[in-house]
Amino acid sequence: MRVVAVPVKRHFWVVLLAFVALAAYGVVRFATYKASPAQRLSEIYFYDKSENKVSLDAFKGKVVLVNLWATWCTPCIAELPSLDRLQEKFPAEKFQVVAIAMDRSSIAALQKFMKKQHVKNLAVYWDKDKQVPLKWKYEGLPTSYLLNQQGNVIKRYDGAYKWDSEPLLKEIKALLP
């Protein structure tokens, strides 16, 4: 068996060049990401409690927190009371929580579930036709998107949050007119 010795200098320069190329790629991607214009969620429709189609355009002019949740999702259920209290803290003409259920059940079952959870301030919305999974990028439930008055995504929140906590209230207040 013949062993071929590769000079250490050559390996060093190849590794260094690869590292520099990856670092440059990261810098360009980061700079591009930071410089990109405001992002919008893809157009979808969902249903309200009367089973009328609704889109996010119905909330233009308001700061909106879109929350994706499901009745079978334990963290989603845990954050529902804080979402309910959050909606109560701000006037509906300026701020709206749009909690979209991803369940396969019915709007009647969702309304019954919300009532059982003592949710009083949130409207019931349902992704009956499974528009969200096809058009929006998210990792799992719950996921929330904070939108400004123009409908641009300000921030995405993965996981459950205590929505009526002071840091989150400050983020939302900063966007209100």
Tab-separated table of C-alpha atoms in Angstrom:
chain	number	residue	atom	x	y	z
A	1	MET	CA	0.000	0.000	0.000
A	2	ARG	CA	1.376	3.312	-1.035
A	3	VAL	CA	0.644	6.361	1.084
A	4	VAL	CA	0.565	9.669	-0.723
A	5	ALA	CA	1.630	12.593	1.372
A	6	VAL	CA	-0.147	15.812	0.667
A	7	PRO	CA	1.747	18.862	1.799
A	8	VAL	CA	0.187	20.514	4.843
A	9	LYS	CA	0.455	23.897	3.150
A	10	ARG	CA	-1.900	22.830	0.379
A	11	HIS	CA	-4.549	21.563	2.850
A	12	PHE	CA	-4.254	24.724	4.873
A	13	TRP	CA	-4.868	26.968	1.880
A	14	VAL	CA	-7.760	24.851	0.575
A	15	VAL	CA	-9.462	24.867	3.981
A	16	LEU	CA	-8.807	28.591	4.426
A	17	LEU	CA	-10.200	29.363	0.972
A	18	ALA	CA	-13.329	27.272	1.661
A	19	PHE	CA	-13.823	29.021	4.993
A	20	VAL	CA	-13.454	32.479	3.427
A	21	ALA	CA	-15.917	31.547	0.658
A	22	LEU	CA	-18.498	30.337	3.195
A	23	ALA	CA	-18.020	33.431	5.330
A	24	ALA	CA	-18.465	35.686	2.297
A	25	TYR	CA	-21.605	33.802	1.327
A	26	GLY	CA	-22.995	34.268	4.861
A	27	VAL	CA	-22.235	37.987	4.835
A	28	VAL	CA	-23.924	38.448	1.468
A	29	ARG	CA	-27.010	36.488	2.579
A	30	PHE	CA	-27.234	38.399	5.847
A	31	ALA	CA	-26.823	41.750	4.097
A	32	THR	CA	-29.423	40.770	1.502
A	33	TYR	CA	-31.833	39.631	4.217
A	34	LYS	CA	-31.451	42.855	6.170
A	35	ALA	CA	-31.824	44.974	3.064
A	36	SER	CA	-34.889	43.174	1.715
A	37	PRO	CA	-38.175	45.087	1.612
A	38	ALA	CA	-40.967	44.360	4.078
A	39	GLN	CA	-42.269	40.856	3.668
A	40	ARG	CA	-45.940	40.012	3.327
A	41	LEU	CA	-47.683	36.734	3.967
A	42	SER	CA	-48.997	35.026	0.844
A	43	GLU	CA	-52.651	35.705	0.117
A	44	ILE	CA	-54.978	33.154	1.672
A	45	TYR	CA	-58.553	33.017	2.826
A	46	PHE	CA	-60.016	31.486	5.944
A	47	TYR	CA	-63.484	31.365	7.477
A	48	ASP	CA	-65.161	33.373	10.230
A	49	LYS	CA	-67.805	32.143	12.692
A	50	SER	CA	-70.529	32.523	10.040
A	51	GLU	CA	-68.417	30.498	7.579
A	52	ASN	CA	-67.818	33.541	5.379
A	53	LYS	CA	-64.468	33.709	3.573
A	54	VAL	CA	-62.086	36.269	5.082
A	55	SER	CA	-58.605	37.404	4.042
A	56	LEU	CA	-56.013	39.478	5.861
A	57	ASP	CA	-57.013	42.425	3.676
A	58	ALA	CA	-60.081	42.727	5.919
A	59	PHE	CA	-57.741	43.917	8.698
A	60	LYS	CA	-55.762	46.540	6.727
A	61	GLY	CA	-55.143	49.681	8.706
A	62	LYS	CA	-54.840	47.721	11.960
A	63	VAL	CA	-51.874	46.146	13.676
A	64	VAL	CA	-52.573	42.409	13.528
A	65	LEU	CA	-51.273	39.406	15.402
A	66	VAL	CA	-52.030	36.307	13.326
A	67	ASN	CA	-51.901	33.214	15.515
A	68	LEU	CA	-51.958	29.693	14.074
A	69	TRP	CA	-53.243	27.173	16.589
A	70	ALA	CA	-55.231	23.943	17.017
A	71	THR	CA	-57.440	22.399	19.673
A	72	TRP	CA	-55.153	19.339	19.869
A	73	CYS	CA	-52.023	21.484	20.454
A	74	THR	CA	-51.254	21.746	24.195
A	75	PRO	CA	-48.979	24.834	23.913
A	76	CYS	CA	-51.639	26.510	21.746
A	77	ILE	CA	-54.288	25.941	24.400
A	78	ALA	CA	-51.918	27.232	27.084
A	79	GLU	CA	-51.433	30.548	25.275
A	80	LEU	CA	-55.119	31.153	24.415
A	81	PRO	CA	-55.883	32.976	27.714
A	82	SER	CA	-53.009	35.424	27.178
A	83	LEU	CA	-54.120	36.043	23.567
A	84	ASP	CA	-57.613	36.719	24.903
A	85	ARG	CA	-56.254	39.195	27.482
A	86	LEU	CA	-54.065	40.811	24.804
A	87	GLN	CA	-57.071	41.502	22.582
A	88	GLU	CA	-58.861	43.016	25.578
A	89	LYS	CA	-55.981	45.479	26.190
A	90	PHE	CA	-56.205	47.226	22.809
A	91	PRO	CA	-59.148	48.760	20.928
A	92	ALA	CA	-60.381	46.512	18.107
A	93	GLU	CA	-60.262	49.407	15.621
A	94	LYS	CA	-56.456	49.632	16.087
A	95	PHE	CA	-55.380	46.073	16.918
A	96	GLN	CA	-56.721	42.631	16.124
A	97	VAL	CA	-55.700	39.124	17.151
A	98	VAL	CA	-56.577	36.820	14.268
A	99	ALA	CA	-56.357	33.333	15.764
A	100	ILE	CA	-56.756	30.857	12.907
A	101	ALA	CA	-57.563	27.296	13.944
A	102	MET	CA	-55.857	24.609	11.883
A	103	ASP	CA	-58.288	21.891	12.996
A	104	ARG	CA	-60.243	19.520	10.773
A	105	SER	CA	-63.401	19.830	12.857
A	106	SER	CA	-66.124	22.424	12.265
A	107	ILE	CA	-66.662	26.067	13.104
A	108	ALA	CA	-69.336	25.027	15.620
A	109	ALA	CA	-66.864	22.706	17.362
A	110	LEU	CA	-64.272	25.512	17.461
A	111	GLN	CA	-66.779	27.948	18.968
A	112	LYS	CA	-67.722	25.379	21.594
A	113	PHE	CA	-64.039	24.791	22.377
A	114	MET	CA	-63.359	28.540	22.770
A	115	LYS	CA	-66.343	28.879	25.082
A	116	LYS	CA	-65.107	25.931	27.175
A	117	GLN	CA	-61.704	27.668	27.439
A	118	HIS	CA	-63.451	30.881	28.624
A	119	VAL	CA	-62.136	32.839	25.631
A	120	LYS	CA	-64.326	35.940	25.310
A	121	ASN	CA	-62.392	38.508	23.268
A	122	LEU	CA	-61.118	36.475	20.316
A	123	ALA	CA	-63.070	35.945	17.134
A	124	VAL	CA	-63.117	32.388	15.815
A	125	TYR	CA	-61.360	31.839	12.468
A	126	TRP	CA	-60.784	28.513	10.740
A	127	ASP	CA	-58.494	27.342	7.941
A	128	LYS	CA	-61.135	24.956	6.608
A	129	ASP	CA	-59.543	24.597	3.158
A	130	LYS	CA	-55.969	24.199	4.478
A	131	GLN	CA	-54.645	27.318	2.776
A	132	VAL	CA	-52.020	28.117	5.432
A	133	PRO	CA	-49.867	24.958	5.205
A	134	LEU	CA	-49.686	25.332	1.437
A	135	LYS	CA	-48.734	29.004	1.334
A	136	TRP	CA	-47.080	30.089	4.593
A	137	LYS	CA	-43.766	28.927	6.002
A	138	TYR	CA	-43.865	27.887	9.626
A	139	GLU	CA	-42.242	25.197	11.742
A	140	GLY	CA	-45.171	24.040	13.852
A	141	LEU	CA	-47.947	25.198	16.128
A	142	PRO	CA	-48.390	27.641	17.645
A	143	THR	CA	-46.846	30.179	15.276
A	144	SER	CA	-47.699	33.877	15.263
A	145	TYR	CA	-46.992	36.755	12.879
A	146	LEU	CA	-47.058	40.390	13.943
A	147	LEU	CA	-48.183	42.596	11.051
A	148	ASN	CA	-48.060	46.371	10.820
A	149	GLN	CA	-50.909	48.530	9.526
A	150	GLN	CA	-49.807	47.958	5.920
A	151	GLY	CA	-49.930	44.164	6.380
A	152	ASN	CA	-46.146	43.678	6.384
A	153	VAL	CA	-44.639	41.021	8.640
A	154	ILE	CA	-42.709	42.680	11.457
A	155	LYS	CA	-41.836	39.491	13.305
A	156	ARG	CA	-42.603	35.773	13.436
A	157	TYR	CA	-42.967	34.023	16.785
A	158	ASP	CA	-42.461	30.263	16.924
A	159	GLY	CA	-43.943	28.519	19.943
A	160	ALA	CA	-46.189	29.642	22.770
A	161	TYR	CA	-45.837	33.083	24.371
A	162	LYS	CA	-47.385	34.969	27.245
A	163	TRP	CA	-48.857	37.637	24.977
A	164	ASP	CA	-49.878	40.047	27.703
A	165	SER	CA	-46.349	40.240	29.160
A	166	GLU	CA	-44.711	43.672	29.264
A	167	PRO	CA	-42.036	43.070	26.560
A	168	LEU	CA	-44.619	41.861	24.024
A	169	LEU	CA	-47.054	44.648	24.931
A	170	LYS	CA	-44.256	47.167	24.249
A	171	GLU	CA	-43.580	45.622	20.816
A	172	ILE	CA	-47.226	45.940	19.880
A	173	LYS	CA	-47.687	49.443	21.362
A	174	ALA	CA	-44.711	50.648	19.314
A	175	LEU	CA	-46.619	49.789	16.115
A	176	LEU	CA	-49.928	51.393	17.085
A	177	PRO	CA	-50.808	54.850	15.747
